[in-house]
mmCIF file of C-alpha atoms in Angstrom:
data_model
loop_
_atom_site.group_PDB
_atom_site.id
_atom_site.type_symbol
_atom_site.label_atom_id
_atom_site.label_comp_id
_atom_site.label_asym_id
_atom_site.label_seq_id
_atom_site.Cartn_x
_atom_site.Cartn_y
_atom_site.Cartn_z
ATOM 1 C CA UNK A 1 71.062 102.208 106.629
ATOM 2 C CA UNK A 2 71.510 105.900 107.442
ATOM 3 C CA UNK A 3 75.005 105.625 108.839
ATOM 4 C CA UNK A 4 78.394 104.006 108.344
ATOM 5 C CA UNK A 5 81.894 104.223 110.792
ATOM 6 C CA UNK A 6 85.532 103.098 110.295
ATOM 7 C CA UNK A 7 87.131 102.539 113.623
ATOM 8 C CA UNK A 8 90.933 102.196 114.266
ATOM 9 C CA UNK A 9 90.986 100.612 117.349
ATOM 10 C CA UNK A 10 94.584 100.653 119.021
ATOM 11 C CA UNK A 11 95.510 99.041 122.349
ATOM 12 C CA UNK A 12 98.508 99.147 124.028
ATOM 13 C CA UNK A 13 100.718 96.055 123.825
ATOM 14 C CA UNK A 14 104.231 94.420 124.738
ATOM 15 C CA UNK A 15 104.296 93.359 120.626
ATOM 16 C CA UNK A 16 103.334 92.863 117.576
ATOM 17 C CA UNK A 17 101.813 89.392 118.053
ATOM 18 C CA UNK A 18 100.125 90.627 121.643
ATOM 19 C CA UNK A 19 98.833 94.018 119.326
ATOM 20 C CA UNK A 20 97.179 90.971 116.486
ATOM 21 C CA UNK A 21 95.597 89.224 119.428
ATOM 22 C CA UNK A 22 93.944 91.847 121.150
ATOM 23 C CA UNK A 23 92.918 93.497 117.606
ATOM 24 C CA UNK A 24 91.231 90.116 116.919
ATOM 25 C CA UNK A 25 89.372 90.144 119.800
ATOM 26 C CA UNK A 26 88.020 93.772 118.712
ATOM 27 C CA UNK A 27 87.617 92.443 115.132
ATOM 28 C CA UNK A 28 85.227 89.132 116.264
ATOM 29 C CA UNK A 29 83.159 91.181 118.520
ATOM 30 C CA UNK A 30 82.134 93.410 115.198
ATOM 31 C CA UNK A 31 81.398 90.476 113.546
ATOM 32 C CA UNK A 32 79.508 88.848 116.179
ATOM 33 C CA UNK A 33 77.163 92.124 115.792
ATOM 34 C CA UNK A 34 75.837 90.744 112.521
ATOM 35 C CA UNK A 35 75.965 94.212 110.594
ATOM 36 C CA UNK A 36 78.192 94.388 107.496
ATOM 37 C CA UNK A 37 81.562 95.281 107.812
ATOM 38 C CA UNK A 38 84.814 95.795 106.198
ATOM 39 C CA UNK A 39 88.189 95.113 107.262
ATOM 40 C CA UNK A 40 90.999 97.262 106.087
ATOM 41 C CA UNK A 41 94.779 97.520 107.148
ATOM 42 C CA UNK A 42 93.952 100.484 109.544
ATOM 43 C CA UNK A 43 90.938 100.927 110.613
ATOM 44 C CA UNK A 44 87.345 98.534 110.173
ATOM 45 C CA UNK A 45 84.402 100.013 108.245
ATOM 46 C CA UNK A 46 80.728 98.953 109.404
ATOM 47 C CA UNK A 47 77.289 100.115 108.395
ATOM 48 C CA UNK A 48 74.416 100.757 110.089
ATOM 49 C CA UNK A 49 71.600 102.961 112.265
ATOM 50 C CA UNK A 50 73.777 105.449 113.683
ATOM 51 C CA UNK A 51 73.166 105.045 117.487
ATOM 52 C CA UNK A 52 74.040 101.277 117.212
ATOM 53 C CA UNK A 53 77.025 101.990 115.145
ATOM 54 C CA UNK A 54 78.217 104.630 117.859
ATOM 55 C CA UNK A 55 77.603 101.970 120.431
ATOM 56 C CA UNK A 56 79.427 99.416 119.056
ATOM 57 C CA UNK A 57 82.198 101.955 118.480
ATOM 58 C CA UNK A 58 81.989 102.521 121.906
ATOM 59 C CA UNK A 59 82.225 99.257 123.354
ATOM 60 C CA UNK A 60 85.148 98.389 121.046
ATOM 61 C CA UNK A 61 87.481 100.306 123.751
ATOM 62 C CA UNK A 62 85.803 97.973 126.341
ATOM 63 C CA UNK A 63 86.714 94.696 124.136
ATOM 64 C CA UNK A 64 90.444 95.723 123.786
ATOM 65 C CA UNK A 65 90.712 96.472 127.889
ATOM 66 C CA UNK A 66 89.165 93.299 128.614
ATOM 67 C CA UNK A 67 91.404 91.337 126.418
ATOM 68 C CA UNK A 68 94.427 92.221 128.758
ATOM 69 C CA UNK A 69 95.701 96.032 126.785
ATOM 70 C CA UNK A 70 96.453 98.562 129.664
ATOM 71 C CA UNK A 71 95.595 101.273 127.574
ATOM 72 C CA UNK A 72 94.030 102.417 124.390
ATOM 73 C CA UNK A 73 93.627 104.322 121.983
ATOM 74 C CA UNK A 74 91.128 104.808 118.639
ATOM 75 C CA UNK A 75 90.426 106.843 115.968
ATOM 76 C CA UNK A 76 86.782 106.888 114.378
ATOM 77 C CA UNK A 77 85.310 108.059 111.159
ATOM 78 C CA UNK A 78 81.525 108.572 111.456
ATOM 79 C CA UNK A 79 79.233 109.716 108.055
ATOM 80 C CA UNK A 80 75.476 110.005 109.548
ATOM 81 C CA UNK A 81 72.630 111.213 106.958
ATOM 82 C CA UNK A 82 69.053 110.482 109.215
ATOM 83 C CA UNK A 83 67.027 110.926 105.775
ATOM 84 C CA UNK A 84 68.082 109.177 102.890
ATOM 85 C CA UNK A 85 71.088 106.326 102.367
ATOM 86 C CA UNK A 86 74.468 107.078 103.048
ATOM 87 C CA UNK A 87 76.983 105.114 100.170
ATOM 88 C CA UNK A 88 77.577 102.139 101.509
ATOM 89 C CA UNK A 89 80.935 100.346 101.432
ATOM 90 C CA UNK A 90 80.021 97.751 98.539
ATOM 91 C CA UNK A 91 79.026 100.781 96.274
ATOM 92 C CA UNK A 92 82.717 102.503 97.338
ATOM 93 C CA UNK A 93 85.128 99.095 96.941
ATOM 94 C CA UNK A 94 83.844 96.429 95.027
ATOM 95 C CA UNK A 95 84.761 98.373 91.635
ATOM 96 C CA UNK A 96 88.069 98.663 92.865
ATOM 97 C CA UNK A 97 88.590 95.396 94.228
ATOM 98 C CA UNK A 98 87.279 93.940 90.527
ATOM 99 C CA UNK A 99 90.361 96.231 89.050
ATOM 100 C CA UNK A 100 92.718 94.944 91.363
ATOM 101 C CA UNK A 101 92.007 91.741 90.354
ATOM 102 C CA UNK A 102 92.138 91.422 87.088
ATOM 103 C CA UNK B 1 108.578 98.223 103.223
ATOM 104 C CA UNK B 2 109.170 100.565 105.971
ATOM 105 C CA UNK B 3 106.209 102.299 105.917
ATOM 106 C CA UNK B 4 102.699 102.238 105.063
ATOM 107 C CA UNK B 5 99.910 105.017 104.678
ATOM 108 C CA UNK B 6 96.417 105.391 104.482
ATOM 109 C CA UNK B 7 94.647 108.200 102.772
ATOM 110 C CA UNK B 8 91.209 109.468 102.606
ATOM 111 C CA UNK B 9 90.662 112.387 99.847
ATOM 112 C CA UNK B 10 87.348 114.379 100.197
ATOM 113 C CA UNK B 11 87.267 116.578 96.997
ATOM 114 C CA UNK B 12 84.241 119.306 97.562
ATOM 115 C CA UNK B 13 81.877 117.986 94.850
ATOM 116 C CA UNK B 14 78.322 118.956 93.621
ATOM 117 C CA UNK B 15 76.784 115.377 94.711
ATOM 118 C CA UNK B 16 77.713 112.386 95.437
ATOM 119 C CA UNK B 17 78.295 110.793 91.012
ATOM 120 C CA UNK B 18 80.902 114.105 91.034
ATOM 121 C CA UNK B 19 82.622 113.298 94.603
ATOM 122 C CA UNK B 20 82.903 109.404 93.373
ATOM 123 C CA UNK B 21 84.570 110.662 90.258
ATOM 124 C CA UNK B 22 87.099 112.764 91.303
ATOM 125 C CA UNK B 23 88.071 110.399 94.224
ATOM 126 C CA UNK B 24 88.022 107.233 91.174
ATOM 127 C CA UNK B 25 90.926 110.063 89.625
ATOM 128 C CA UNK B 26 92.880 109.677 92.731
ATOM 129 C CA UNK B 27 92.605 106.444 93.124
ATOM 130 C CA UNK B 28 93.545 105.443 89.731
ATOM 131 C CA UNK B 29 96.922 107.238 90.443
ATOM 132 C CA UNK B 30 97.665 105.720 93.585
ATOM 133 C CA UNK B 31 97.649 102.728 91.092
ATOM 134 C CA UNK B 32 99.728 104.243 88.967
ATOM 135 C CA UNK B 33 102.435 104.520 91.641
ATOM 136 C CA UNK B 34 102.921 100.437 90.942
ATOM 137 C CA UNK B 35 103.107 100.203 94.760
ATOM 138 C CA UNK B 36 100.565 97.635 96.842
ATOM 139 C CA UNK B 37 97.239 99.506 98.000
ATOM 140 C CA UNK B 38 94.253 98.172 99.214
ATOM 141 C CA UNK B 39 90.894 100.450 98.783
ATOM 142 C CA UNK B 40 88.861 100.620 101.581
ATOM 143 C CA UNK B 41 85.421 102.416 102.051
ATOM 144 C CA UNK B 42 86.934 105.649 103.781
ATOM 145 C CA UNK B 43 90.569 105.417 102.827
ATOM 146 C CA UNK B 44 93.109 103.942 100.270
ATOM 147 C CA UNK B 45 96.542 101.913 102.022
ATOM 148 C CA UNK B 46 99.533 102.165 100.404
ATOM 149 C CA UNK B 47 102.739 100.348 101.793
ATOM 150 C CA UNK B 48 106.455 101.201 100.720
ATOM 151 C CA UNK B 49 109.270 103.861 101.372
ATOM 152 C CA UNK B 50 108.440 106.536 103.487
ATOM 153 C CA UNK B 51 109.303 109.448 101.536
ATOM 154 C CA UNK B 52 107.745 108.053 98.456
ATOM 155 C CA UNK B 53 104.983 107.531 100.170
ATOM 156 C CA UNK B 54 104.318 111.111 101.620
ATOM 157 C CA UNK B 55 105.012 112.468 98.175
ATOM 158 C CA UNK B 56 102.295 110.470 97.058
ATOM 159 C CA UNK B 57 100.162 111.486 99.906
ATOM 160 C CA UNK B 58 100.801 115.354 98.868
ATOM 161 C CA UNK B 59 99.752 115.070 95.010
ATOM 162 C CA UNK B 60 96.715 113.130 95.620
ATOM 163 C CA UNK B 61 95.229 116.585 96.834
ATOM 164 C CA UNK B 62 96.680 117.740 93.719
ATOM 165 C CA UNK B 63 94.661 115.314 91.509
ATOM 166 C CA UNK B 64 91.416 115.832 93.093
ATOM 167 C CA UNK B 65 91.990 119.539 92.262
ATOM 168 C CA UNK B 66 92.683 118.563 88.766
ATOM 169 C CA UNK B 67 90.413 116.720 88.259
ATOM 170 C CA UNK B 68 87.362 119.922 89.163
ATOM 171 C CA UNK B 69 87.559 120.166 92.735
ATOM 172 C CA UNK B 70 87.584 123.725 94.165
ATOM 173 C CA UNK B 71 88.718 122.534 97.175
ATOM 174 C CA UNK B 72 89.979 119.383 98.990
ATOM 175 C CA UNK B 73 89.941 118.022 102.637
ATOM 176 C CA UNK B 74 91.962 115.103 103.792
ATOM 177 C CA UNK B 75 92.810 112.357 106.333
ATOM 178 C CA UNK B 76 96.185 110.359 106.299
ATOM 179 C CA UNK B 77 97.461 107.755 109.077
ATOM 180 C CA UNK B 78 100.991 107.123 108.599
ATOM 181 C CA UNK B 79 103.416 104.228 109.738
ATOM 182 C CA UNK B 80 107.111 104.386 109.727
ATOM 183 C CA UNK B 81 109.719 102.126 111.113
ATOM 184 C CA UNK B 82 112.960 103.049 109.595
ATOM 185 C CA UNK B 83 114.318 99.781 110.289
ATOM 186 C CA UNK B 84 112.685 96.836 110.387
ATOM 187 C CA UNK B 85 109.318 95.985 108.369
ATOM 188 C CA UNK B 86 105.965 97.475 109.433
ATOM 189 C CA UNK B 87 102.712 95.360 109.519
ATOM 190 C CA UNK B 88 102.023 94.682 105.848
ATOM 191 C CA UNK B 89 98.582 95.290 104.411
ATOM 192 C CA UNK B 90 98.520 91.353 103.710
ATOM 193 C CA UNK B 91 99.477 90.255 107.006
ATOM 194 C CA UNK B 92 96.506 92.534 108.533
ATOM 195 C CA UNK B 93 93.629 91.345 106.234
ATOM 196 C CA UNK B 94 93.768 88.297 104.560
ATOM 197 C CA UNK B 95 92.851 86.300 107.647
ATOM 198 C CA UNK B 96 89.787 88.128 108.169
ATOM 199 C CA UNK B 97 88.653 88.216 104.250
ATOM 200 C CA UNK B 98 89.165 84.929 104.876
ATOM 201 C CA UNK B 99 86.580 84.246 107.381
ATOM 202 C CA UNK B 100 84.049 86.657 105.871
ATOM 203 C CA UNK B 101 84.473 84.550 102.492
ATOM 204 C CA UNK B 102 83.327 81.028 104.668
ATOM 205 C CA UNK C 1 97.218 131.349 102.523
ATOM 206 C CA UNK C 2 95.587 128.520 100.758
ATOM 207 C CA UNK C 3 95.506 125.597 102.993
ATOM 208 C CA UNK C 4 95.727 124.540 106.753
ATOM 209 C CA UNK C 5 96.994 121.032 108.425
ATOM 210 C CA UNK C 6 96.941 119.654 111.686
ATOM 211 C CA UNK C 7 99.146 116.526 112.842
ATOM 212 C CA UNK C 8 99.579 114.611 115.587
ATOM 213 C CA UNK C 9 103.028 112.829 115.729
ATOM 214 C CA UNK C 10 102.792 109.581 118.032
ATOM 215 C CA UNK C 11 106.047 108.156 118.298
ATOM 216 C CA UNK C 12 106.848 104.674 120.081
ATOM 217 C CA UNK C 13 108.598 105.617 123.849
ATOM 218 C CA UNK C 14 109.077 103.574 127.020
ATOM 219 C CA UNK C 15 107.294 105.967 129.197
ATOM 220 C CA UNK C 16 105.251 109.248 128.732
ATOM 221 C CA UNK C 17 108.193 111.577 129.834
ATOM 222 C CA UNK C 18 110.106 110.181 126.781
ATOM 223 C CA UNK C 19 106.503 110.405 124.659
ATOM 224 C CA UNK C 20 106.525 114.274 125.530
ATOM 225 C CA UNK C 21 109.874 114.736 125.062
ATOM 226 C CA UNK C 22 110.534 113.525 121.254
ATOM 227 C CA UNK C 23 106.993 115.366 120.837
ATOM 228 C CA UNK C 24 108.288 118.458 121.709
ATOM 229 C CA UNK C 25 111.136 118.478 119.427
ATOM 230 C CA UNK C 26 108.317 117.662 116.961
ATOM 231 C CA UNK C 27 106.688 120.884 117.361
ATOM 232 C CA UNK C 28 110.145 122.961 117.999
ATOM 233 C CA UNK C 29 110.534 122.632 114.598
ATOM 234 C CA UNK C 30 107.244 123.374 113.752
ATOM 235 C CA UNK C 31 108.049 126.450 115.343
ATOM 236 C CA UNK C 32 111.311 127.190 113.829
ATOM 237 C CA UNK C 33 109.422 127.492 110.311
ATOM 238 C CA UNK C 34 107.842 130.684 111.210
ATOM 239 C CA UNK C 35 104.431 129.707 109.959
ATOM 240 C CA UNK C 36 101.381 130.302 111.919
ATOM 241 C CA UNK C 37 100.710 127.648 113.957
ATOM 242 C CA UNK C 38 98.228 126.141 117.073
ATOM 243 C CA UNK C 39 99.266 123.270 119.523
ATOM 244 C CA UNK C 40 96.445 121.407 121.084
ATOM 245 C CA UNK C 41 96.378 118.159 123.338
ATOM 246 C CA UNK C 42 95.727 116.032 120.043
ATOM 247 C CA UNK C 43 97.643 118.211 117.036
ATOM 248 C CA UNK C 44 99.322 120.689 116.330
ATOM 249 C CA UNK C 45 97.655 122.935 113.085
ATOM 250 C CA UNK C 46 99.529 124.763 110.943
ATOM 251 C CA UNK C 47 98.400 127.149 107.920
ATOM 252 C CA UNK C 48 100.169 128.116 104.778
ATOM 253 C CA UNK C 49 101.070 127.010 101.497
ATOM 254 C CA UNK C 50 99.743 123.503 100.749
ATOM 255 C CA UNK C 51 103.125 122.221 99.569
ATOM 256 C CA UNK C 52 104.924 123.776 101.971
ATOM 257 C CA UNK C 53 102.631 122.573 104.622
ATOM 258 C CA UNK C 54 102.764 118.921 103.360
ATOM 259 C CA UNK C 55 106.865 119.402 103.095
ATOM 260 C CA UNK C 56 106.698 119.783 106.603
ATOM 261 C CA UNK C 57 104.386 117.134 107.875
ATOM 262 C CA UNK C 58 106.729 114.937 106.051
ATOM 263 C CA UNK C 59 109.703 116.124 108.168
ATOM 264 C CA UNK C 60 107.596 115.642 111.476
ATOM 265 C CA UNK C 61 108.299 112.342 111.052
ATOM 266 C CA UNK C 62 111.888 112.450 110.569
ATOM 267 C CA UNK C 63 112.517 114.476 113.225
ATOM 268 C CA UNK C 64 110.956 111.895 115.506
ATOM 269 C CA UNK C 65 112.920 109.213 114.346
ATOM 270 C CA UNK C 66 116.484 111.328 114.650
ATOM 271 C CA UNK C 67 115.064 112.222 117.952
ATOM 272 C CA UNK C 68 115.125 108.771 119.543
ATOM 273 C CA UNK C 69 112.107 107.141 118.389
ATOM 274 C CA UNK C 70 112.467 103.224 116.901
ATOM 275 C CA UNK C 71 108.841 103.958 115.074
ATOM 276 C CA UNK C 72 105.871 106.304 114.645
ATOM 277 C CA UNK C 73 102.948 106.726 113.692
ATOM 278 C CA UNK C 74 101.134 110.203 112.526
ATOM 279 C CA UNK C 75 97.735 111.651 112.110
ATOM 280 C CA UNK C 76 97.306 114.283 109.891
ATOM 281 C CA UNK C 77 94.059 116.418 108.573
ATOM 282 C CA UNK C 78 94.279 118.517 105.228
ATOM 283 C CA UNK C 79 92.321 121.429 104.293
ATOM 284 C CA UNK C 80 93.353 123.208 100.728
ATOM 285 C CA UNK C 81 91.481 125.532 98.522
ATOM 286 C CA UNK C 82 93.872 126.594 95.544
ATOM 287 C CA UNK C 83 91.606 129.674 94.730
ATOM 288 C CA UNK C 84 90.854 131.446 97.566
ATOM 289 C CA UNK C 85 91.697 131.213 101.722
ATOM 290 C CA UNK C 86 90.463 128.157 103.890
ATOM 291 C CA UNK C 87 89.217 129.051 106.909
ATOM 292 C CA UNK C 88 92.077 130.849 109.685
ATOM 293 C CA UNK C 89 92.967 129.298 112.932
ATOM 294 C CA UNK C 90 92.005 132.840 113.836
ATOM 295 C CA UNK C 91 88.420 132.615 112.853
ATOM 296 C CA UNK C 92 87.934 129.375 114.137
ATOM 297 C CA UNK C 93 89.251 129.105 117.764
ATOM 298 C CA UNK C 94 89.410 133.116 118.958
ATOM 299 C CA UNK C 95 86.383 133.487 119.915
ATOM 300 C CA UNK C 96 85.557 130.147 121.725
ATOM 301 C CA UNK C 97 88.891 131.009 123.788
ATOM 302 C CA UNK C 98 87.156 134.385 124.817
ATOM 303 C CA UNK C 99 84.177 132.413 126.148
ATOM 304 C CA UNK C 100 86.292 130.248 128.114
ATOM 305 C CA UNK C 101 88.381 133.473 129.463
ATOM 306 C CA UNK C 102 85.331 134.946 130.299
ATOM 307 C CA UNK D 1 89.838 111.603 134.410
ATOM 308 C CA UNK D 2 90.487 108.128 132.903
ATOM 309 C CA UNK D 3 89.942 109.358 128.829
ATOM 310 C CA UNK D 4 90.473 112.363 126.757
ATOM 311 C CA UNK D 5 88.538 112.911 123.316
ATOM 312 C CA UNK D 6 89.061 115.145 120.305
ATOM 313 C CA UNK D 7 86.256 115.453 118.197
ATOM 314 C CA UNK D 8 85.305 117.395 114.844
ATOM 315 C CA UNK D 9 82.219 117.234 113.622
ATOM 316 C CA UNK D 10 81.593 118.118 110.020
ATOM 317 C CA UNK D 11 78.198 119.146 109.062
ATOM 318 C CA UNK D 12 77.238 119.401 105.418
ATOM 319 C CA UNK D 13 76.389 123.070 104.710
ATOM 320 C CA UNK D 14 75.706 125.624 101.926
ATOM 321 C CA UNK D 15 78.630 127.944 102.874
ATOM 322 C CA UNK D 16 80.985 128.871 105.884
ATOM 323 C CA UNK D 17 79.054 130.963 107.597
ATOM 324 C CA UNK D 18 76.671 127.955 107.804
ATOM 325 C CA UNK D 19 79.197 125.776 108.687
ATOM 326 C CA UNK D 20 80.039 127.824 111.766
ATOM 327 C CA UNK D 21 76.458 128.391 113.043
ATOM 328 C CA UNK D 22 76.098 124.339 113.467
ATOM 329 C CA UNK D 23 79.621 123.794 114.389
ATOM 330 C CA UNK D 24 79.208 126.661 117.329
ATOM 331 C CA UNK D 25 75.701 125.040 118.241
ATOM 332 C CA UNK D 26 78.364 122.121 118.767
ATOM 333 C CA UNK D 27 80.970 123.283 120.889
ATOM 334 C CA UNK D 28 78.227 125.125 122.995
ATOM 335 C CA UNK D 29 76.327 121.641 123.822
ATOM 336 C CA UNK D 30 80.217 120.237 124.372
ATOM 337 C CA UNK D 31 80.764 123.375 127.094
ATOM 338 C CA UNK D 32 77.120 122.435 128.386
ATOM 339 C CA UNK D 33 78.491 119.298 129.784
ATOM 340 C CA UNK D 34 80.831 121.082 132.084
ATOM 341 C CA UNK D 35 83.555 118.939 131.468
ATOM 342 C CA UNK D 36 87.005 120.607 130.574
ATOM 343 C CA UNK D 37 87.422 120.761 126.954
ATOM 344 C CA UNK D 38 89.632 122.517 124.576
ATOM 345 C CA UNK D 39 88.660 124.259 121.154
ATOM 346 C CA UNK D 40 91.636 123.973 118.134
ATOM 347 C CA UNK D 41 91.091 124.483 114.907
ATOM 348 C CA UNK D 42 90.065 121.018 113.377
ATOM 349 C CA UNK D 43 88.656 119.451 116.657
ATOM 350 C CA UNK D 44 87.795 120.385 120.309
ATOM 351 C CA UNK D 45 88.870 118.036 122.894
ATOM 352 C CA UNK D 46 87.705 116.799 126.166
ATOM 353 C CA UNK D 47 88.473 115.426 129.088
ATOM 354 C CA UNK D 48 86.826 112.920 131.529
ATOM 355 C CA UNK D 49 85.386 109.075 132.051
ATOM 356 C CA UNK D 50 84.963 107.052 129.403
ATOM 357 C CA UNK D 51 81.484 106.405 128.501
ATOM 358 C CA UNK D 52 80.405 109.495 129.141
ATOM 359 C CA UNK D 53 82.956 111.512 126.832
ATOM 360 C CA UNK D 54 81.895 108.514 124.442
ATOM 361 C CA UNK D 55 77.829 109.551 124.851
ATOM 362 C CA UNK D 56 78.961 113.373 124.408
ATOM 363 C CA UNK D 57 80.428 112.080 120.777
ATOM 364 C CA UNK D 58 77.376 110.283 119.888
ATOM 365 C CA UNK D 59 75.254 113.832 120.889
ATOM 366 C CA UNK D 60 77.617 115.814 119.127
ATOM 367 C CA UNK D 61 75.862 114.418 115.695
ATOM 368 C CA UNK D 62 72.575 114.613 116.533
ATOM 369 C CA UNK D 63 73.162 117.888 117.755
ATOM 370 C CA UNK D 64 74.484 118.991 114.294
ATOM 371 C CA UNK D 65 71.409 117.544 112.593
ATOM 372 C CA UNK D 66 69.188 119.213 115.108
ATOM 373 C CA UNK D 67 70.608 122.630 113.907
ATOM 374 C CA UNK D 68 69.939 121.765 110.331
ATOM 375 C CA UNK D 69 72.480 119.775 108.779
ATOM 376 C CA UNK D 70 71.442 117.358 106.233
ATOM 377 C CA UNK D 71 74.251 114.784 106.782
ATOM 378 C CA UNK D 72 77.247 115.168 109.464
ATOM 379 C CA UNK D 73 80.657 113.326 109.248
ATOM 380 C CA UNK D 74 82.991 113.406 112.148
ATOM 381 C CA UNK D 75 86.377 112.811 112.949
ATOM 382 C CA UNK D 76 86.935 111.044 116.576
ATOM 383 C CA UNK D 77 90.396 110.392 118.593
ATOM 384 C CA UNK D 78 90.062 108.728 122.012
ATOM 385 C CA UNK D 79 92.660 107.687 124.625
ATOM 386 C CA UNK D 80 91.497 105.693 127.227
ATOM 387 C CA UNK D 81 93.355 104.598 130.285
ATOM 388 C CA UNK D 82 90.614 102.308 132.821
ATOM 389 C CA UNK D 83 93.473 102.148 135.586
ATOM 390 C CA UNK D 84 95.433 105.572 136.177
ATOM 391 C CA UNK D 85 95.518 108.843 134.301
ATOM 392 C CA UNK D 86 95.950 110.104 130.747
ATOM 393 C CA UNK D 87 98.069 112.875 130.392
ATOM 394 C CA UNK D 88 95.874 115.932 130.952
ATOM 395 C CA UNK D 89 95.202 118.579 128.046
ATOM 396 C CA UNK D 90 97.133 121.518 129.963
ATOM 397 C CA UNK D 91 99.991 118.712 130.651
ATOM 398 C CA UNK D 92 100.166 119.067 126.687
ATOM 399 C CA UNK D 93 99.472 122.217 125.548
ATOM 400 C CA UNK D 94 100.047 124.584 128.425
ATOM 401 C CA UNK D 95 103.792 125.212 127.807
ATOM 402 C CA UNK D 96 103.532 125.751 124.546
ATOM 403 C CA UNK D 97 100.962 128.699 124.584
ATOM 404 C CA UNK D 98 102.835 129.967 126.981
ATOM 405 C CA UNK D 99 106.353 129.901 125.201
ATOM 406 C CA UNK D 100 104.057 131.412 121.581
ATOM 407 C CA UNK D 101 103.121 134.041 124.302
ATOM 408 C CA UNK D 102 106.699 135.211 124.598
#
């Protein structure tokens, strides 16, 4: 795993309950691509090889079109180290998340 | 709740035990604040008032200085509806923790 | 000089001549502190003093709201170094705007 | 021109002058593209169709490796808008140089 992204993707919608939907749709097509992920209240962490990752990313603006927005927007976070590991999102939360529930 | 933040705090750090340090400061006072948070791989969430909020925002930089950082970078998405409630943390994730937990 | 921001304000509005409008009231008073500043198509940077920097990304937000705006949403990227001077926007855009001019 | 992107790319580095080399080698593979782009202080933007601003972002990286970064983060913003225009980059910015040119 030499690569992990957080994508905040943000379409264009009547309302809240049309923005959900649409996010959804973005949110099962990351899942469907079988790489580990993380969903947060902004923005979607996954891991993986970085050309995948940036396709995925890519195609997330597709997804959100497709599922009816007009327009949209996105905003990406992309650490990319080709030798060695990058720290990957169970080494950054799961402390955290053990804290917060206590 | 009218607003909710998210805040990523890159403290310059010798490697990567030192960066996880200083940013385990930071987050540690975000908890402090008492308000809801939710750590994610790249960023911390925070919901509550605005202004509390974006004072918040401004001394986590502070902290990572504090704590042996010569210098600090960071990257904050902000929500504010002044009247009415914004998206809560809750209502954004739990569904999909839910279906990664099945 | 011991830190630089850049934020983009993104407040809700029916249309894009209502977008641009609240927007530019946004960076009116970014002018009207007298600090150095840079408006590009995403953000608008801004160097100075770190808390007087983050005072005024605060404001941004206010300002959109007493502008018209129901809601908003903001961007914002941090650089400080407490010790010493971060970067200019001098150093870091002149020259590429020569190249283009040429 | 159906999408605009902002992108800053972050290569790890020893020291600033460092930083700049790769971040130039950037920008100059970004102007290589002949597409209209825009250089600010935390990002450079630019402006055409979709997926091929979207395989400029993914270069962008390996670019900054290519020049001798050991790791690269980046910071993406995309609007994207399959029917119609976005607003262009001198729609947004030109006024305002021209009033700080006063």
């Amino acid at each position: 795993m030499n690569a992990s992204v957080a994508i905040q993707t943000l379409p264009k919608a009547e309302n809240d309950e049309e923005l959900i939907r649409i996010v959804d749709e973005v949110i099962d097509y990351i899942k469907s691509t079988g790489l580990n992920y993380y969903v947060g209240p902004f923005e979607t962490a996954i891991e993986g090889d970085y050309d995948e990752l940036m396709d995925i990313v890519k195609e997330c603006q597709h997804i959100a079109i497709r599922a009816g927005a007009p327009s949209v927007s996105a905003y990406i976070k992309v650490t990319y180290k080709p030798e060695g590991d990058v720290l990957t999102i169970e080494k950054k939360v799961t402390k955290h998340h053990q804290q917060q529930g206590e």
